[in-house]
CSV table of C-alpha atoms in Angstrom, one decimal:
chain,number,residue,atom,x,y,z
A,1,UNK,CA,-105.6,-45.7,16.1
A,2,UNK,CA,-104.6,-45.1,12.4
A,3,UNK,CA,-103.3,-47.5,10.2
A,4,UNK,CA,-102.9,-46.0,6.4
A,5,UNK,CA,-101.7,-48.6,4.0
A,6,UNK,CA,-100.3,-48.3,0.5
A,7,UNK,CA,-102.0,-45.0,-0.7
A,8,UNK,CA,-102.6,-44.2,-4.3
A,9,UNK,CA,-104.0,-41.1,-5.9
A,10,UNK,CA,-103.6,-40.4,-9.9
A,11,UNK,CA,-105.2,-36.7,-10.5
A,12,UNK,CA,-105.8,-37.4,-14.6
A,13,UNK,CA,-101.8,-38.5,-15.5
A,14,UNK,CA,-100.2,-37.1,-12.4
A,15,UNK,CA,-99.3,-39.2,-9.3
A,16,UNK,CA,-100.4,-37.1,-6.2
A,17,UNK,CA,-99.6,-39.9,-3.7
A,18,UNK,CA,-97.6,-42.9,-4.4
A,19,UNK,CA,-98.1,-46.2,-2.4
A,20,UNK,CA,-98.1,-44.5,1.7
A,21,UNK,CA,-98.5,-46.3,4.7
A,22,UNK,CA,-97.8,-45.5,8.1
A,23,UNK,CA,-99.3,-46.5,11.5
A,24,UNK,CA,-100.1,-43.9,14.1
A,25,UNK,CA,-101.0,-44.2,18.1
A,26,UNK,CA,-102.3,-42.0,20.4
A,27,UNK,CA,-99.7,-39.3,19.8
A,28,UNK,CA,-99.3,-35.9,18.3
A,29,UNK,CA,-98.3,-36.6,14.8
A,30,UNK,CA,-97.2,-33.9,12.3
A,31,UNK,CA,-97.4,-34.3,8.9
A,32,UNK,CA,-95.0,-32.4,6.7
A,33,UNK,CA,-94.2,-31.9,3.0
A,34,UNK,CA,-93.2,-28.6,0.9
A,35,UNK,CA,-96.4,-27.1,-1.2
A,36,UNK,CA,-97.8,-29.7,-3.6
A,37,UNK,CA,-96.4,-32.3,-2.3
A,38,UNK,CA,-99.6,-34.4,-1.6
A,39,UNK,CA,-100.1,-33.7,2.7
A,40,UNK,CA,-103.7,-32.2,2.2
A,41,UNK,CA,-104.6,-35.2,-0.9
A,42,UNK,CA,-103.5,-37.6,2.0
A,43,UNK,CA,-105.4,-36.0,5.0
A,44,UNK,CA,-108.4,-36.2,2.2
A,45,UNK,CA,-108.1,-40.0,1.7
A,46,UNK,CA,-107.5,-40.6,5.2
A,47,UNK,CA,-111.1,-38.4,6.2
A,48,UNK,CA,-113.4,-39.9,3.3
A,49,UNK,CA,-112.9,-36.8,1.4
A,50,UNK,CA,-111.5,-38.3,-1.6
A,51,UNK,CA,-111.7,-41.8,-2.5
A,52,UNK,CA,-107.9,-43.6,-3.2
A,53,UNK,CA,-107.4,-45.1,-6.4
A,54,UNK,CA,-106.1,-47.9,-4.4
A,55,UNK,CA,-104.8,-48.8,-0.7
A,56,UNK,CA,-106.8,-48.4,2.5
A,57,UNK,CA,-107.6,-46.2,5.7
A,58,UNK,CA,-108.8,-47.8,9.0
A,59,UNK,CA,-109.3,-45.5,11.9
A,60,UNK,CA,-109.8,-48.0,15.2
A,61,UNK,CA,-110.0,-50.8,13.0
A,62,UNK,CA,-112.7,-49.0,10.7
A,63,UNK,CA,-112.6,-49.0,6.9
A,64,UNK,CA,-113.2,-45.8,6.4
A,65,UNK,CA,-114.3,-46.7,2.4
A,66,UNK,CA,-116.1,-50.3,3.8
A,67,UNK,CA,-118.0,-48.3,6.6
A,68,UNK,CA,-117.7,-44.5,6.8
A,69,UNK,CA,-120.3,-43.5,9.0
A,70,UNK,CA,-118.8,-45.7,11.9
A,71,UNK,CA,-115.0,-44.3,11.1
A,72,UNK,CA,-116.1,-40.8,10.4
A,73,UNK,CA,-117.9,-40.5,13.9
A,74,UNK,CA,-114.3,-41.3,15.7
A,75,UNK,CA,-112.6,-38.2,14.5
A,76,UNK,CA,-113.0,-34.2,13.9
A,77,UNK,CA,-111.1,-32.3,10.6
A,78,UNK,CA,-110.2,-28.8,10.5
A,79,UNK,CA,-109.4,-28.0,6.7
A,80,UNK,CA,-106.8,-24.9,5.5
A,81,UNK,CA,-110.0,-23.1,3.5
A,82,UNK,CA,-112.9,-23.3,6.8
A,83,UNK,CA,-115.7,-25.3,5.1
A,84,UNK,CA,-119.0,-23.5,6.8
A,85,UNK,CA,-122.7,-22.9,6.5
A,86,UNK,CA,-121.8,-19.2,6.4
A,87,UNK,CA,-126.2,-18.3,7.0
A,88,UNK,CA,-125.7,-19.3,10.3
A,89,UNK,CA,-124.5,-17.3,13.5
A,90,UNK,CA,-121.4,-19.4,15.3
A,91,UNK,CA,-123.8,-21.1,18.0
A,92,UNK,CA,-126.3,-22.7,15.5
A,93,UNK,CA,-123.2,-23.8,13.4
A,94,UNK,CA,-121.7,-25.7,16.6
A,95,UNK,CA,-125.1,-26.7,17.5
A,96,UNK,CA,-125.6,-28.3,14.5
A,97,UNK,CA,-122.1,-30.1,14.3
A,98,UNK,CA,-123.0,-31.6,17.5
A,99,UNK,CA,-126.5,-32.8,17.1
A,100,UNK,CA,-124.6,-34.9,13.6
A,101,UNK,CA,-122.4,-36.6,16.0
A,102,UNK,CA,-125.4,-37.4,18.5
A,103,UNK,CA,-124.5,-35.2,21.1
A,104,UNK,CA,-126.4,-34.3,24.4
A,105,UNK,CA,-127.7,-30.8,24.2
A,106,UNK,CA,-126.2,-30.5,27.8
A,107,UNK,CA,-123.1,-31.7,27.0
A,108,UNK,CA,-122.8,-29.5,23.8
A,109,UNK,CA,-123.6,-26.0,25.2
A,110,UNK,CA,-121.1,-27.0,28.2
A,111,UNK,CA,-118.6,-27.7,25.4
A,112,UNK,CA,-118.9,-24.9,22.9
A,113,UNK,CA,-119.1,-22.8,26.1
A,114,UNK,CA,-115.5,-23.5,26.9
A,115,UNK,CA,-114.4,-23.4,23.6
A,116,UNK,CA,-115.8,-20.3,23.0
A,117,UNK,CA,-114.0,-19.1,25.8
A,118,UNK,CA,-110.8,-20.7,24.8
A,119,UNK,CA,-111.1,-19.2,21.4
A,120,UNK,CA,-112.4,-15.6,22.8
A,121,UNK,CA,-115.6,-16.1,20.5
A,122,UNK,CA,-118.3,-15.4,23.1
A,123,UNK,CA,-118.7,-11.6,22.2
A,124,UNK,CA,-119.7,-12.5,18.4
A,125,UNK,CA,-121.4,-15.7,19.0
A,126,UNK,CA,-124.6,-14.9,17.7
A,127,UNK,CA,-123.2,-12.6,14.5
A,128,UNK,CA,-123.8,-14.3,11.1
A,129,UNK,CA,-120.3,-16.4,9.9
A,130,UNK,CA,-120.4,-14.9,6.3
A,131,UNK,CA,-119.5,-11.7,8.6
A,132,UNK,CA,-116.4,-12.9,10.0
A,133,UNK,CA,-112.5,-13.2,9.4
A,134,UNK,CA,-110.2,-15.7,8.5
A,135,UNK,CA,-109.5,-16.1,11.7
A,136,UNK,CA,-112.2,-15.9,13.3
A,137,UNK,CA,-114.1,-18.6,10.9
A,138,UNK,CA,-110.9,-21.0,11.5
A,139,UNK,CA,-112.0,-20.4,15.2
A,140,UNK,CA,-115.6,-21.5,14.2
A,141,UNK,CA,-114.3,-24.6,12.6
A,142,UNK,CA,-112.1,-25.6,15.5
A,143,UNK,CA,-115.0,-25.4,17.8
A,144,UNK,CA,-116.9,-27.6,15.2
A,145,UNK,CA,-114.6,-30.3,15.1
A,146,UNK,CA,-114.0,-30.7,18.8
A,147,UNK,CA,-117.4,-30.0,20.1
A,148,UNK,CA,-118.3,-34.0,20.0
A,149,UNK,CA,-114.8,-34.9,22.1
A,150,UNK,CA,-113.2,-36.7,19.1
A,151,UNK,CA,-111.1,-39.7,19.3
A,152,UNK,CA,-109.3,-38.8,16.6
A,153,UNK,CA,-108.4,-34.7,15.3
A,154,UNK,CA,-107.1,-34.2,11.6
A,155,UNK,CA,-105.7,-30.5,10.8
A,156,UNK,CA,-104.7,-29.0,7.9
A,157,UNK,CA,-102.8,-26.2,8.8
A,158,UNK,CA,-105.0,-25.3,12.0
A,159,UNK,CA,-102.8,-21.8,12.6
A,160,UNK,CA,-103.2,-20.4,9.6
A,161,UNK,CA,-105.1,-16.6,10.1
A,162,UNK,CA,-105.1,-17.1,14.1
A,163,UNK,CA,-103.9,-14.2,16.5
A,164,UNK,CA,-101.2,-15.2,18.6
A,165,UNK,CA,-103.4,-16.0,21.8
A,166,UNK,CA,-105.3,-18.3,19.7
A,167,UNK,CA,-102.5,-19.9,18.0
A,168,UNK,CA,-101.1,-20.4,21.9
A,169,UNK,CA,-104.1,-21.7,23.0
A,170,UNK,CA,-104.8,-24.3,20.6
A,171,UNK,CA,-101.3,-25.1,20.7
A,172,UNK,CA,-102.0,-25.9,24.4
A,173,UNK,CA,-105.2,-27.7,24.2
A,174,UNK,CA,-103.3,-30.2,21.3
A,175,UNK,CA,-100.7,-31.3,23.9
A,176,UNK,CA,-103.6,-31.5,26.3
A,177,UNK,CA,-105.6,-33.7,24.9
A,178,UNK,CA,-103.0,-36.3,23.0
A,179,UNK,CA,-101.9,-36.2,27.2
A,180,UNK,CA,-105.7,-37.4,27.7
A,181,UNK,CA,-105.3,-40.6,25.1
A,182,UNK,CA,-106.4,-38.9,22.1
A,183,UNK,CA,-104.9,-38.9,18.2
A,184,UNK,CA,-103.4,-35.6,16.7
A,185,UNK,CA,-102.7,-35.9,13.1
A,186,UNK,CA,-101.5,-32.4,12.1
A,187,UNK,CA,-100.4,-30.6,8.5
A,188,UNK,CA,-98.4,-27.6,9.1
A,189,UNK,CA,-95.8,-25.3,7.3
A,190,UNK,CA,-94.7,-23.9,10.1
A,191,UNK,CA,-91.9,-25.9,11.5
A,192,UNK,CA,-91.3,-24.4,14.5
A,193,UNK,CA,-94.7,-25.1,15.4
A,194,UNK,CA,-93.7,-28.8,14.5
A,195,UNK,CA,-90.8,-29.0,16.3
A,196,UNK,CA,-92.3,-28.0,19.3
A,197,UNK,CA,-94.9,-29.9,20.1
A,198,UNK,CA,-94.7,-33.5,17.6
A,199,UNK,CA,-94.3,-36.8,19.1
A,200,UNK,CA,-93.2,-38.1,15.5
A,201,UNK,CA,-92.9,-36.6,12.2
A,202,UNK,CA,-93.6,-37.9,8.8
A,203,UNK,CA,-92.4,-36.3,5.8
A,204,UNK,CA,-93.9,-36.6,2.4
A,205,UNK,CA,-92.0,-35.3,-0.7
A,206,UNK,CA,-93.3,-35.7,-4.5
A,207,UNK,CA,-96.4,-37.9,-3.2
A,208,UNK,CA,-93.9,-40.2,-1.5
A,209,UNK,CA,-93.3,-40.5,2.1
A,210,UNK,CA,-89.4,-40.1,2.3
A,211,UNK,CA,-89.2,-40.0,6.3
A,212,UNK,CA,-90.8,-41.1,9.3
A,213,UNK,CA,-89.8,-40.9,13.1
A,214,UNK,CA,-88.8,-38.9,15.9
A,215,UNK,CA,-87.1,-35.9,15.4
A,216,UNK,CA,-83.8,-37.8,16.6
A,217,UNK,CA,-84.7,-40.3,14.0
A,218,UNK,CA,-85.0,-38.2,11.4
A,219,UNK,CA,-82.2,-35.9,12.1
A,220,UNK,CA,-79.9,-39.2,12.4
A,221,UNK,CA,-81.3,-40.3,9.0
A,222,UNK,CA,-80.5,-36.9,7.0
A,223,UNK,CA,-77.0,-37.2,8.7
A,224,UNK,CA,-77.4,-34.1,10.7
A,225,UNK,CA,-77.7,-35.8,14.8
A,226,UNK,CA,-78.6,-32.7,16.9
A,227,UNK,CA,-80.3,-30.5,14.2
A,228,UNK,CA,-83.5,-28.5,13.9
A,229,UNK,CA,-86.5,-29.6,12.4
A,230,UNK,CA,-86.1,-26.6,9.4
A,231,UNK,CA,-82.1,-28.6,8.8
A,232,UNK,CA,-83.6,-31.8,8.9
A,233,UNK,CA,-86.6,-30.8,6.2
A,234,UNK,CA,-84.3,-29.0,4.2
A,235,UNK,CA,-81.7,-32.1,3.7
A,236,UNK,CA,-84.3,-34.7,2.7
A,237,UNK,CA,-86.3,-32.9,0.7
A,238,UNK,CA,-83.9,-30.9,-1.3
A,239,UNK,CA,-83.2,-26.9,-1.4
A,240,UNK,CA,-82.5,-25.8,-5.0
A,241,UNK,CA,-84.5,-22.6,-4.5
A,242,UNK,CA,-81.8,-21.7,-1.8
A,243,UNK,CA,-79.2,-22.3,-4.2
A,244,UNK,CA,-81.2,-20.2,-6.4
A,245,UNK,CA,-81.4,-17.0,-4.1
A,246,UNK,CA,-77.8,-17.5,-3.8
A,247,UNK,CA,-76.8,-17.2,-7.4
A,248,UNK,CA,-79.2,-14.7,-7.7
A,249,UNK,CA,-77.8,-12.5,-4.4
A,250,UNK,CA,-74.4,-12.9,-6.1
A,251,UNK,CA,-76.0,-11.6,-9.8
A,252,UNK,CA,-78.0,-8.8,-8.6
């Protein structure tokens, strides 16, 4: 379903992303890096968000640079910071995201129904965005993304500002629909959250990616067979700041 090939991305001097490529199927994938160390420059190439200074994306077979419109109507993207027309109230919003992707208007309101069920929205559906939370926008953007039944779902740490119920839900709907045949490509600092629910894991560290696999895979390769996700991060990507607290615990 995705096939990323020798990504490169130079912000002025600075290398953000240094010559990735990975293949993904129809699988819940998990993307992980620590802060900085290019997950959400990646998810950006891999959408059409940000053109690569060299390499290529192909979603189904589809160039994303050589013909976006036909690779950007195969997938739905959740960013970190909600990107919304704040003026309008959350039904016109998802409305409007599915009359882009040429949806019937029976088959929308059936579908933002459920998901504003799913994500307890109903009782604010018609309040103006700009009004609401974190959260509760996050929500919003969820329900944008999947209201055309994508083939393909990019998130960028989808959790991030949602209640418990909300988190559990998605969390849910994820494995439910990767079950169905669909693509998962997820960003997430939470590793918990990783280790529960990933098919395969790919680790990027100073713009390069440094692991790729199944958790048993990975945890064979950082020479720790058996170990959580959090060990198995922690060994191939380095902890001096633990060292750090440590000689600071013993200082202070």
């Amino acid at each position: 379903m995705i096939t990323v090939s020798n990504l490169v991305k130079y912000f002025g001097a600075r290398r953000a992303v240094a010559q990735v490529s990975f293949d993904i199927g129809r699988e819940l994938f998990v993307f992980l890096g620590p802060n900085g160390a290019g997950k959400t420059t990646t998810i950006k190439m891999m959408t059409g968000l940000l053109k690569p200074d060299s390499g290529s994306v192909e979603l189904r077979g589809i160039d994303i640079q050589k013909n976006p419109r036909a690779a950007k109507a195969l997938f739905g993207l959740v960013q970190e910071e909600p990107v919304l027309y704040e003026k309008l109230t959350a039904t016109e919003f998802v409305h409007f995201m599915a009359r882009l992707y040429d949806v019937e208007k029976i088959d929308a309101e059936k579908r933002m129904n459920g998901l504003f069920e799913i994500f307890e929205i109903n009782g604010r559906s018609k309040d103006l965005i700009e009004d609401y939370s974190h959260g509760m926008k996050q929500k919003i953007s969820l329900a944008g993304a999947l209201v055309h039944d994508p083939e393909i779902l990019f998130l960028d740490e989808p959790t991030v500002g949602l209640d418990p119920k909300a988190a559990r839900n998605l969390k849910d709907m994820l494995r439910g629909l990767v079950d169905k045949g669909r693509t998962v490509f997820m960003s997430t600092h939470i590793l918990e959250l990783a280790e529960r629910m990933c098919d395969r894991v790919g680790i990027i560290h100073q713009g390069r990616l440094i692991a790729l696999g199944t958790l048993e895979e990975l945890a064979v390769q950082a020479g720790k067979p058996g170990a959580s996700l959090e060990d198995v991060f922690l060994a191939l990507t380095g902890d001096t700041g633990r060292e750090g607290l440590t000689r600071y615990l013993e200082e202070n």
